[in-house]
């Protein structure tokens, strides 16, 4: 059994901040934990807009606090997000994530992140295809 608490993650390598300051990701489970996915408690900071395209990952996101919206760039659809909203990027959708009020999101990635990934210029996390 693995038991971890947020206070044990804060200030360690498992707390990853976006270089542009838009989000802070507290990574509870990573590839090394060998559970087949990674699980993060992520804050999307108020007033930010982030372009994201998870080219290699599937991501499920469940909002437990705050509010904002996600825009599917291809369709132009905008979905409001608040406590109790789940979205799942099952088609690697390019999107904008906007936070009106800081959003706390529980994020699950498959394949799992390995550690300290941040978005590259194209908005995705690199992957080492030999590893996964
Ligand atoms: C919801 C989302 O994709 N936010 C960006 C950060 C990412 N989820 C992470 O690494 O925790």
Coordinates of N, CA and C and ligand atoms in Angstrom, one line a residue:
X1 N 0.8 -1.2 0.0 CA 0.0 0.0 0.0 C 0.9 1.2 0.0
X2 N 0.5 2.2 -0.8 CA 1.2 3.5 -0.8 C 0.3 4.5 -0.1
X3 N 0.8 5.2 0.8 CA 0.0 6.3 1.5 C 0.9 7.6 1.4
X4 N 0.3 8.6 0.9 CA 1.0 9.9 0.8 C 0.1 11.0 1.2
X5 N 0.7 12.1 1.8 CA -0.1 13.2 2.2 C 0.5 14.5 1.5
X6 N -0.5 15.4 1.1 CA -0.1 16.6 0.4 C 1.1 17.3 1.1
X7 N 1.0 17.4 2.4 CA 2.1 18.1 3.1 C 3.5 17.5 2.9
X8 N 3.5 16.2 2.6 CA 4.8 15.5 2.4 C 5.3 15.8 1.0
X9 N 4.5 16.3 0.1 CA 4.8 16.6 -1.3 C 5.3 18.0 -1.5
X10 N 4.6 18.9 -0.8 CA 4.9 20.3 -1.0 C 6.4 20.6 -0.7
X11 N 7.0 21.4 -1.7 CA 8.4 21.8 -1.5 C 9.4 20.7 -2.0
X12 N 8.9 19.6 -2.5 CA 9.8 18.5 -3.0 C 9.7 18.5 -4.5
X13 N 10.5 17.6 -5.2 CA 10.5 17.5 -6.6 C 9.1 17.1 -7.2
X14 N 8.2 16.5 -6.3 CA 6.9 16.1 -6.7 C 5.9 17.3 -6.8
X15 N 6.4 18.5 -6.4 CA 5.6 19.7 -6.6 C 6.2 20.5 -7.7
X16 N 5.5 20.5 -8.9 CA 6.1 21.0 -10.1 C 5.3 22.2 -10.5
X17 N 6.0 23.3 -10.8 CA 5.3 24.6 -11.1 C 5.5 24.9 -12.6
X18 N 4.5 25.3 -13.3 CA 4.6 25.7 -14.7 C 5.6 26.8 -14.8
X19 N 6.5 26.8 -15.8 CA 7.5 27.9 -16.0 C 6.8 29.3 -16.1
X20 N 5.6 29.3 -16.7 CA 4.9 30.6 -16.9 C 4.0 30.9 -15.7
X21 N 4.1 30.1 -14.6 CA 3.3 30.3 -13.4 C 1.9 30.0 -13.4
X22 N 1.4 29.4 -14.5 CA -0.1 29.2 -14.6 C -0.6 28.1 -13.7
X23 N 0.2 27.1 -13.4 CA -0.3 26.0 -12.6 C 0.8 25.4 -11.7
X24 N 0.3 24.7 -10.7 CA 1.2 24.0 -9.8 C 0.6 22.6 -9.6
X25 N 1.5 21.6 -9.9 CA 1.0 20.2 -9.9 C 1.7 19.5 -8.8
X26 N 0.9 18.9 -7.9 CA 1.4 18.1 -6.8 C 1.2 16.6 -7.2
X27 N 2.3 16.0 -7.5 CA 2.3 14.6 -8.2 C 2.4 13.5 -7.2
X28 N 1.2 12.9 -6.9 CA 1.1 11.9 -5.8 C 1.6 10.5 -6.3
X29 N 1.3 10.2 -7.6 CA 1.7 8.9 -8.1 C 2.4 9.2 -9.5
X30 N 3.5 8.6 -9.7 CA 4.3 8.7 -10.9 C 4.7 7.3 -11.5
X31 N 5.3 7.4 -12.6 CA 5.6 6.1 -13.3 C 6.3 5.1 -12.4
X32 N 7.3 5.6 -11.6 CA 8.1 4.8 -10.7 C 7.2 4.0 -9.7
X33 N 6.0 4.5 -9.4 CA 5.1 3.8 -8.5 C 4.5 2.6 -9.1
X34 N 4.6 2.5 -10.4 CA 4.2 1.3 -11.1 C 2.7 0.9 -10.9
X35 N 1.9 2.0 -11.1 CA 0.4 1.7 -11.0 C -0.2 1.9 -12.4
X36 N 0.6 2.3 -13.4 CA 0.0 2.4 -14.7 C -0.6 3.7 -15.1
X37 N -0.6 4.6 -14.2 CA -1.1 6.0 -14.4 C -0.4 6.9 -13.5
X38 N -0.5 8.2 -13.7 CA -0.1 9.2 -12.7 C -1.3 9.9 -12.2
X39 N -1.2 10.4 -10.9 CA -2.3 11.1 -10.3 C -1.7 12.4 -9.6
X40 N -2.4 13.5 -10.0 CA -1.9 14.8 -9.5 C -3.0 15.6 -8.9
X41 N -2.6 16.4 -7.9 CA -3.6 17.4 -7.3 C -3.0 18.7 -7.8
X42 N -3.7 19.3 -8.8 CA -3.2 20.5 -9.5 C -4.0 21.7 -9.3
X43 N -3.3 22.8 -9.1 CA -3.9 24.1 -9.0 C -3.7 24.9 -10.3
X44 N -4.8 25.3 -10.9 CA -4.8 26.2 -12.1 C -5.1 27.6 -11.5
X45 N -4.1 28.4 -11.6 CA -4.2 29.7 -10.9 C -5.1 30.7 -11.5
X46 N -5.8 31.5 -10.7 CA -6.8 32.4 -11.1 C -6.3 33.4 -12.1
X47 N -7.1 33.6 -13.1 CA -6.7 34.6 -14.1 C -5.8 34.1 -15.2
X48 N -5.5 32.8 -15.2 CA -4.6 32.3 -16.3 C -5.4 31.6 -17.4
X49 N -4.7 31.6 -18.6 CA -5.1 30.9 -19.7 C -3.9 30.0 -20.2
X50 N -4.2 28.7 -20.4 CA -3.1 27.8 -20.8 C -3.5 27.1 -22.0
X51 N -2.6 27.1 -23.0 CA -2.8 26.3 -24.2 C -2.2 24.9 -23.9
X52 N -3.0 23.9 -24.2 CA -2.6 22.5 -23.9 C -2.9 21.6 -25.0
X53 N -2.0 20.7 -25.3 CA -2.2 19.6 -26.3 C -1.5 18.4 -25.9
X54 N -2.2 17.4 -25.2 CA -1.5 16.2 -24.8 C -1.4 15.2 -25.9
X55 N -0.4 15.4 -26.8 CA -0.2 14.6 -28.0 C 0.0 13.1 -27.6
X56 N 0.6 12.8 -26.5 CA 1.0 11.4 -26.2 C 0.2 10.9 -25.0
X57 N -0.5 11.7 -24.3 CA -1.2 11.2 -23.1 C -2.7 11.3 -23.2
X58 N -3.4 10.5 -22.5 CA -4.8 10.7 -22.2 C -4.8 11.3 -20.8
X59 N -5.7 12.3 -20.6 CA -5.8 12.9 -19.3 C -7.3 13.0 -18.9
X60 N -7.6 12.6 -17.7 CA -8.9 12.8 -17.1 C -8.7 13.9 -16.0
X61 N -9.6 14.8 -15.9 CA -9.5 15.9 -14.9 C -10.8 16.1 -14.2
X62 N -10.7 16.1 -12.9 CA -11.9 16.2 -12.1 C -11.7 17.5 -11.2
X63 N -12.6 18.5 -11.3 CA -12.5 19.7 -10.6 C -13.2 19.5 -9.2
X64 N -12.4 19.9 -8.2 CA -13.0 19.8 -6.8 C -13.2 21.2 -6.2
X65 N -12.7 22.2 -6.8 CA -12.8 23.6 -6.3 C -12.5 24.6 -7.3
X66 N -13.1 25.8 -7.2 CA -12.8 26.9 -8.1 C -13.7 26.9 -9.3
X67 N -13.4 27.8 -10.3 CA -14.2 27.7 -11.5 C -13.4 28.3 -12.7
X68 N -13.9 27.9 -13.8 CA -13.2 28.4 -15.1 C -13.9 27.7 -16.3
X69 N -13.1 27.5 -17.3 CA -13.7 26.9 -18.5 C -12.6 26.2 -19.3
X70 N -13.0 25.3 -20.2 CA -12.2 24.7 -21.2 C -12.7 24.9 -22.6
X71 N -11.9 25.3 -23.5 CA -12.3 25.6 -24.9 C -11.6 24.5 -25.8
X72 N -12.5 23.8 -26.5 CA -12.0 22.8 -27.5 C -11.6 23.7 -28.7
X73 N -10.4 23.7 -29.1 CA -10.0 24.7 -30.1 C -10.5 24.2 -31.5
X74 N -10.6 23.0 -31.7 CA -11.1 22.5 -33.0 C -12.6 22.8 -33.2
X75 N -13.4 22.6 -32.2 CA -14.8 22.7 -32.4 C -15.3 24.1 -31.9
X76 N -14.5 24.8 -31.1 CA -14.9 26.1 -30.6 C -15.8 26.0 -29.4
X77 N -16.1 24.8 -29.0 CA -17.0 24.6 -27.8 C -16.3 25.0 -26.5
X78 N -17.1 25.7 -25.7 CA -16.6 26.1 -24.4 C -17.4 25.4 -23.3
X79 N -16.8 24.8 -22.4 CA -17.5 24.1 -21.3 C -17.1 24.7 -20.0
X80 N -18.1 25.2 -19.2 CA -17.7 25.8 -17.9 C -17.3 24.6 -17.0
X81 N -16.4 25.0 -16.1 CA -15.8 24.0 -15.1 C -16.0 24.6 -13.7
X82 N -16.6 23.7 -12.8 CA -16.7 24.1 -11.4 C -16.6 22.8 -10.6
X83 N -16.6 22.9 -9.3 CA -16.6 21.8 -8.4 C -17.6 20.7 -8.9
X84 N -17.1 19.5 -9.1 CA -17.9 18.4 -9.6 C -17.9 18.1 -11.1
X85 N -17.1 18.9 -11.8 CA -17.0 18.7 -13.3 C -15.8 17.8 -13.6
X86 N -16.1 16.8 -14.5 CA -15.0 16.0 -15.0 C -14.9 16.2 -16.5
X87 N -13.7 16.4 -17.0 CA -13.5 16.2 -18.5 C -12.4 15.2 -18.7
X88 N -12.5 14.6 -19.9 CA -11.6 13.5 -20.3 C -11.1 13.8 -21.7
X89 N -9.9 14.0 -21.9 CA -9.3 14.3 -23.2 C -9.1 13.0 -24.0
X90 N -10.1 12.4 -24.4 CA -10.0 11.0 -25.0 C -9.5 11.1 -26.5
X91 N -9.5 12.3 -27.1 CA -9.1 12.4 -28.5 C -7.9 13.4 -28.6
X92 N -7.2 13.5 -27.5 CA -6.0 14.4 -27.5 C -6.3 15.8 -28.0
X93 N -7.5 16.3 -27.5 CA -8.0 17.6 -28.0 C -7.0 18.7 -27.6
X94 N -6.8 19.6 -28.6 CA -6.1 20.9 -28.3 C -7.1 21.8 -27.6
X95 N -6.6 22.4 -26.5 CA -7.6 23.2 -25.8 C -6.9 24.4 -25.0
X96 N -7.8 25.3 -24.7 CA -7.4 26.3 -23.7 C -8.1 26.0 -22.4
X97 N -7.3 26.2 -21.3 CA -7.8 26.0 -20.0 C -7.8 27.4 -19.3
X98 N -8.9 27.9 -18.9 CA -8.9 29.2 -18.3 C -9.5 29.1 -16.9
X99 N -8.9 29.8 -15.9 CA -9.4 29.8 -14.6 C -9.8 31.2 -14.2
X100 N -11.1 31.3 -13.8 CA -11.6 32.6 -13.3 C -11.2 32.7 -11.9
X101 N -11.4 31.6 -11.2 CA -11.0 31.5 -9.8 C -10.1 30.3 -9.7
X102 N -9.1 30.3 -8.8 CA -8.1 29.1 -8.8 C -8.9 27.8 -8.7
X103 N -8.6 26.9 -9.7 CA -9.3 25.6 -9.7 C -8.3 24.6 -9.2
X104 N -8.9 23.7 -8.3 CA -8.2 22.5 -7.8 C -8.7 21.3 -8.6
X105 N -7.7 20.7 -9.3 CA -8.1 19.6 -10.2 C -7.4 18.3 -9.8
X106 N -8.1 17.2 -9.8 CA -7.4 15.9 -9.7 C -7.2 15.4 -11.1
X107 N -6.0 15.2 -11.5 CA -5.6 14.8 -12.8 C -5.0 13.4 -12.9
X108 N -5.5 12.6 -13.9 CA -4.9 11.3 -14.0 C -4.4 11.2 -15.5
X109 N -3.2 10.7 -15.6 CA -2.5 10.6 -16.9 C -2.2 9.2 -17.2
X110 N -2.4 8.8 -18.5 CA -2.0 7.5 -19.0 C -1.4 7.8 -20.4
X111 N -0.1 7.4 -20.6 CA 0.8 6.8 -19.7 C 1.2 7.7 -18.5
X112 N 1.7 7.2 -17.4 CA 2.0 8.0 -16.3 C 3.1 9.0 -16.6
X113 N 3.1 10.2 -16.0 CA 4.3 11.0 -16.1 C 5.4 10.4 -15.2
X114 N 6.6 10.8 -15.6 CA 7.8 10.2 -14.9 C 8.3 11.1 -13.8
X115 N 7.9 12.4 -13.8 CA 8.4 13.2 -12.7 C 8.1 14.7 -12.9
X116 N 9.1 15.4 -13.5 CA 9.0 16.8 -13.5 C 8.6 17.5 -14.8
X117 N 7.8 16.7 -15.6 CA 7.4 17.3 -16.9 C 6.7 18.6 -16.8
X118 N 7.1 19.5 -17.7 CA 6.3 20.7 -17.9 C 5.9 20.8 -19.4
X119 N 4.9 21.5 -19.8 CA 4.5 21.6 -21.2 C 5.7 22.2 -22.1
X120 N 5.9 21.6 -23.2 CA 6.8 22.2 -24.2 C 6.2 23.3 -25.0
X121 N 6.9 23.8 -26.0 CA 6.3 25.0 -26.7 C 5.0 24.7 -27.4
X122 N 4.8 23.4 -27.7 CA 3.6 23.0 -28.4 C 2.5 22.6 -27.4
X123 N 2.8 22.7 -26.2 CA 1.7 22.4 -25.2 C 1.6 21.0 -24.7
X124 N 2.6 20.2 -25.0 CA 2.5 18.8 -24.5 C 3.7 18.3 -23.7
X125 N 3.5 17.2 -23.1 CA 4.7 16.6 -22.3 C 5.4 15.6 -23.3
X126 N 6.7 15.8 -23.3 CA 7.5 14.8 -24.1 C 7.4 13.4 -23.5
X127 N 7.6 12.4 -24.3 CA 7.6 11.1 -23.8 C 8.8 10.3 -24.4
X128 N 9.3 9.4 -23.6 CA 10.4 8.6 -24.2 C 9.7 7.3 -24.6
X129 N 9.5 7.1 -25.9 CA 8.7 6.0 -26.4 C 9.4 4.6 -26.1
X130 N 10.7 4.6 -25.9 CA 11.3 3.3 -25.5 C 10.9 2.9 -24.1
X131 N 10.6 3.9 -23.3 CA 10.3 3.5 -21.9 C 8.9 3.0 -21.7
X132 N 7.9 3.6 -22.5 CA 6.5 3.3 -22.1 C 5.9 2.2 -22.9
Ligands
LIG1 C1 -5.5 20.3 -16.1 C2 -4.1 20.3 -16.7 O1 -3.8 19.7 -17.6 N1 -3.3 21.2 -16.1 C3 -1.9 21.3 -16.4 C4 -1.1 20.6 -15.4 C5 -1.2 19.1 -15.5 N2 -2.5 18.6 -15.3 C6 -0.3 18.4 -14.4 O2 0.8 18.1 -14.8 O3 -0.8 18.2 -13.3

